[in-house]
Amino acid sequence: MPRDGTATRDRILTAARRLVIDNGFRATTVEAVLAASGTSKGAFFHHFASKRDLADALVTQYVADDLAMLEAGMTAAFEAGADPTSRAIAFLRYYEDLADEIMAGTTGCLYTSVLAEMELVDAATSDPITKAVVVWRERYAELLAAALGDRTDVDVDALSDHVFVTFEGAYLLARSTGDPGEMRRQLAVLRRLVEAVLR
């Protein structure tokens, strides 16, 4: 079987993602990535022209995974039936039920780690993150708008953004308390709050 290097590249990305989430991009050295991934410097530079190129690849991969998770939630929403309110709630319940799996092996989000680094923001590495956040807002806002109907007392975009805010805040809470169960608890609170608004 021919070797195309995909497994090595994936191993580097997996190790780098964990290190950047835990330590930040600036504090994550190429040497640390090599040690964590069990690869050589030659293999690293075969796949990534620079550390900055690695950052771009990490963001691209993470955004793709994130948007796939979004679409899984949308699928769960529409599988809940035709009632718009049930769909909006089912979307949140999907992530609540998945919370322990989401937190398995991590207490952070790559988005926060990248956005905290001004050199990456200035270099536009963070641009795909901004686009992904907007997609999350727009997709869940569709469900909320359908559930709210003609009501004008709710800022649909702000309520939709609260999903992203809750995820990021729960990661921060989990890290500060050492309790990954905070993700599930915070998502449960969010679901109940949205239920109260919609019902």
Short mmCIF file of C-alpha atoms in Angstrom, two decimals:
data_model
loop_
_atom_site.label_atom_id
_atom_site.label_comp_id
_atom_site.label_asym_id
_atom_site.label_seq_id
_atom_site.Cartn_x
_atom_site.Cartn_y
_atom_site.Cartn_z
CA MET A 1 0.00 0.00 0.00
CA PRO A 2 1.50 3.39 -0.96
CA ARG A 3 2.33 5.79 1.82
CA ASP A 4 1.00 9.30 1.18
CA GLY A 5 1.93 10.80 4.56
CA THR A 6 -1.68 11.48 5.56
CA ALA A 7 -1.34 9.56 8.82
CA THR A 8 1.76 11.55 9.79
CA ARG A 9 0.09 14.87 8.95
CA ASP A 10 -2.99 13.90 10.97
CA ARG A 11 -0.80 12.85 13.90
CA ILE A 12 0.97 16.21 13.86
CA LEU A 13 -2.35 18.09 13.71
CA THR A 14 -3.84 16.05 16.55
CA ALA A 15 -0.86 16.68 18.81
CA ALA A 16 -0.66 20.36 17.85
CA ARG A 17 -4.37 20.91 18.48
CA ARG A 18 -4.09 19.57 22.02
CA LEU A 19 -0.95 21.60 22.75
CA VAL A 20 -2.37 24.85 21.36
CA ILE A 21 -5.62 24.44 23.29
CA ASP A 22 -3.71 23.71 26.50
CA ASN A 23 -0.86 26.21 26.16
CA GLY A 24 -1.69 28.75 23.45
CA PHE A 25 -0.14 29.05 20.00
CA ARG A 26 2.87 31.19 20.91
CA ALA A 27 3.86 28.85 23.76
CA THR A 28 3.55 25.76 21.56
CA THR A 29 6.92 25.18 19.92
CA VAL A 30 7.57 23.06 16.85
CA GLU A 31 9.80 20.93 19.06
CA ALA A 32 6.92 20.27 21.46
CA VAL A 33 4.70 19.25 18.54
CA LEU A 34 7.40 16.91 17.26
CA ALA A 35 7.77 15.28 20.67
CA ALA A 36 4.02 14.92 21.20
CA SER A 37 3.40 13.53 17.72
CA GLY A 38 6.48 11.32 17.56
CA THR A 39 7.59 12.76 14.24
CA SER A 40 10.79 14.24 12.89
CA LYS A 41 11.50 17.84 11.96
CA GLY A 42 11.84 16.73 8.35
CA ALA A 43 8.38 15.17 8.43
CA PHE A 44 6.93 18.30 10.00
CA PHE A 45 8.35 20.63 7.35
CA HIS A 46 7.33 18.22 4.61
CA HIS A 47 3.70 18.86 5.58
CA PHE A 48 3.89 22.42 6.93
CA ALA A 49 6.07 25.17 5.51
CA SER A 50 6.14 26.99 8.86
CA LYS A 51 4.56 27.14 12.28
CA ARG A 52 2.14 29.70 10.87
CA ASP A 53 1.18 27.22 8.12
CA LEU A 54 0.45 24.73 10.90
CA ALA A 55 -1.86 27.29 12.54
CA ASP A 56 -3.77 27.75 9.28
CA ALA A 57 -4.15 23.99 8.90
CA LEU A 58 -5.32 23.63 12.51
CA VAL A 59 -7.98 26.30 12.05
CA THR A 60 -9.15 24.81 8.74
CA GLN A 61 -9.49 21.37 10.30
CA TYR A 62 -11.17 22.62 13.47
CA VAL A 63 -13.66 24.78 11.56
CA ALA A 64 -14.59 21.82 9.34
CA ASP A 65 -15.17 19.65 12.42
CA ASP A 66 -17.13 22.44 14.09
CA LEU A 67 -19.43 23.01 11.11
CA ALA A 68 -19.99 19.26 10.79
CA MET A 69 -21.12 19.29 14.43
CA LEU A 70 -23.46 22.17 13.62
CA GLU A 71 -25.03 20.22 10.77
CA ALA A 72 -25.44 17.18 13.04
CA GLY A 73 -27.40 19.40 15.43
CA MET A 74 -29.55 20.70 12.59
CA THR A 75 -30.28 17.14 11.51
CA ALA A 76 -31.33 16.28 15.07
CA ALA A 77 -33.56 19.36 15.11
CA PHE A 78 -35.45 18.39 11.98
CA GLU A 79 -35.73 14.77 13.11
CA ALA A 80 -37.68 16.07 16.13
CA GLY A 81 -40.71 16.71 13.93
CA ALA A 82 -42.49 19.59 12.26
CA ASP A 83 -43.10 21.78 15.33
CA PRO A 84 -40.66 24.74 15.17
CA THR A 85 -40.32 25.03 18.95
CA SER A 86 -39.55 21.34 19.29
CA ARG A 87 -36.88 21.72 16.62
CA ALA A 88 -35.22 24.67 18.35
CA ILE A 89 -35.13 22.75 21.64
CA ALA A 90 -34.00 19.49 20.03
CA PHE A 91 -31.01 21.34 18.55
CA LEU A 92 -29.82 22.31 22.04
CA ARG A 93 -30.66 18.94 23.56
CA TYR A 94 -28.47 17.25 20.95
CA TYR A 95 -25.37 19.02 22.29
CA GLU A 96 -26.46 18.63 25.89
CA ASP A 97 -26.67 14.85 25.38
CA LEU A 98 -23.28 14.91 23.62
CA ALA A 99 -21.58 17.15 26.19
CA ASP A 100 -19.54 14.47 27.96
CA GLU A 101 -18.23 13.23 24.61
CA ILE A 102 -17.42 16.78 23.51
CA MET A 103 -15.39 17.29 26.68
CA ALA A 104 -13.61 13.93 26.58
CA GLY A 105 -9.91 14.70 26.59
CA THR A 106 -10.21 18.50 26.40
CA THR A 107 -11.13 21.51 28.50
CA GLY A 108 -10.81 24.12 25.81
CA CYS A 109 -11.54 25.30 22.32
CA LEU A 110 -9.05 26.04 19.58
CA TYR A 111 -11.06 29.14 18.62
CA THR A 112 -10.28 30.85 21.92
CA SER A 113 -6.60 29.89 21.73
CA VAL A 114 -6.24 31.33 18.23
CA LEU A 115 -8.28 34.48 18.84
CA ALA A 116 -6.13 35.28 21.88
CA GLU A 117 -3.06 35.54 19.63
CA MET A 118 -3.02 38.94 17.91
CA GLU A 119 -0.38 37.81 15.43
CA LEU A 120 -2.83 35.18 14.14
CA VAL A 121 -5.73 37.62 14.09
CA ASP A 122 -3.65 40.18 12.21
CA ALA A 123 -2.48 37.52 9.75
CA ALA A 124 -6.12 36.52 9.02
CA THR A 125 -5.63 33.01 10.40
CA SER A 126 -8.72 33.67 12.51
CA ASP A 127 -10.94 34.71 9.56
CA PRO A 128 -12.40 31.20 9.07
CA ILE A 129 -13.35 31.22 12.78
CA THR A 130 -15.32 34.43 12.36
CA LYS A 131 -17.12 32.94 9.37
CA ALA A 132 -17.92 29.75 11.30
CA VAL A 133 -19.36 31.74 14.22
CA VAL A 134 -21.60 33.62 11.78
CA VAL A 135 -22.77 30.33 10.24
CA TRP A 136 -23.67 29.02 13.71
CA ARG A 137 -25.62 32.24 14.39
CA GLU A 138 -27.50 32.12 11.10
CA ARG A 139 -28.38 28.42 11.22
CA TYR A 140 -29.74 28.41 14.76
CA ALA A 141 -31.42 31.78 14.22
CA GLU A 142 -33.44 30.11 11.45
CA LEU A 143 -34.83 27.66 14.00
CA LEU A 144 -35.47 30.37 16.57
CA ALA A 145 -37.20 32.67 14.09
CA ALA A 146 -39.52 29.87 13.02
CA ALA A 147 -40.35 29.10 16.66
CA LEU A 148 -40.92 32.75 17.58
CA GLY A 149 -43.13 33.53 14.62
CA ASP A 150 -44.34 37.14 14.70
CA ARG A 151 -42.88 37.92 18.13
CA THR A 152 -40.60 40.95 18.19
CA ASP A 153 -39.61 40.92 21.86
CA VAL A 154 -36.62 38.63 21.33
CA ASP A 155 -33.30 39.50 19.67
CA VAL A 156 -33.00 36.34 17.59
CA ASP A 157 -29.36 36.84 16.59
CA ALA A 158 -28.27 37.58 20.17
CA LEU A 159 -30.14 34.54 21.49
CA SER A 160 -28.59 32.43 18.74
CA ASP A 161 -25.12 33.76 19.60
CA HIS A 162 -25.74 32.67 23.17
CA VAL A 163 -25.19 29.07 22.05
CA PHE A 164 -21.60 29.95 21.04
CA VAL A 165 -21.15 32.05 24.19
CA THR A 166 -22.32 29.15 26.35
CA PHE A 167 -19.94 26.70 24.70
CA GLU A 168 -16.96 28.99 25.16
CA GLY A 169 -17.94 29.94 28.70
CA ALA A 170 -18.44 26.31 29.63
CA TYR A 171 -14.96 25.46 28.37
CA LEU A 172 -13.56 28.25 30.54
CA LEU A 173 -15.59 27.10 33.55
CA ALA A 174 -14.53 23.48 33.05
CA ARG A 175 -10.88 24.50 32.89
CA SER A 176 -11.05 26.77 35.95
CA THR A 177 -12.91 24.21 38.08
CA GLY A 178 -11.32 21.08 36.65
CA ASP A 179 -14.81 19.68 36.06
CA PRO A 180 -15.67 18.74 32.45
CA GLY A 181 -19.26 18.15 33.58
CA GLU A 182 -19.73 21.93 33.46
CA MET A 183 -20.35 21.69 29.73
CA ARG A 184 -23.38 19.45 30.22
CA ARG A 185 -24.71 21.57 33.09
CA GLN A 186 -24.36 24.85 31.21
CA LEU A 187 -25.99 23.46 28.08
CA ALA A 188 -28.87 22.15 30.20
CA VAL A 189 -29.36 25.60 31.71
CA LEU A 190 -29.26 27.16 28.23
CA ARG A 191 -31.87 24.70 26.95
CA ARG A 192 -34.21 25.47 29.87
CA LEU A 193 -33.78 29.21 29.38
CA VAL A 194 -34.56 28.96 25.66
CA GLU A 195 -37.54 26.74 26.44
CA ALA A 196 -38.86 29.42 28.78
CA VAL A 197 -38.43 32.10 26.11
CA LEU A 198 -40.08 30.05 23.37
CA ARG A 199 -42.93 28.54 25.39
#
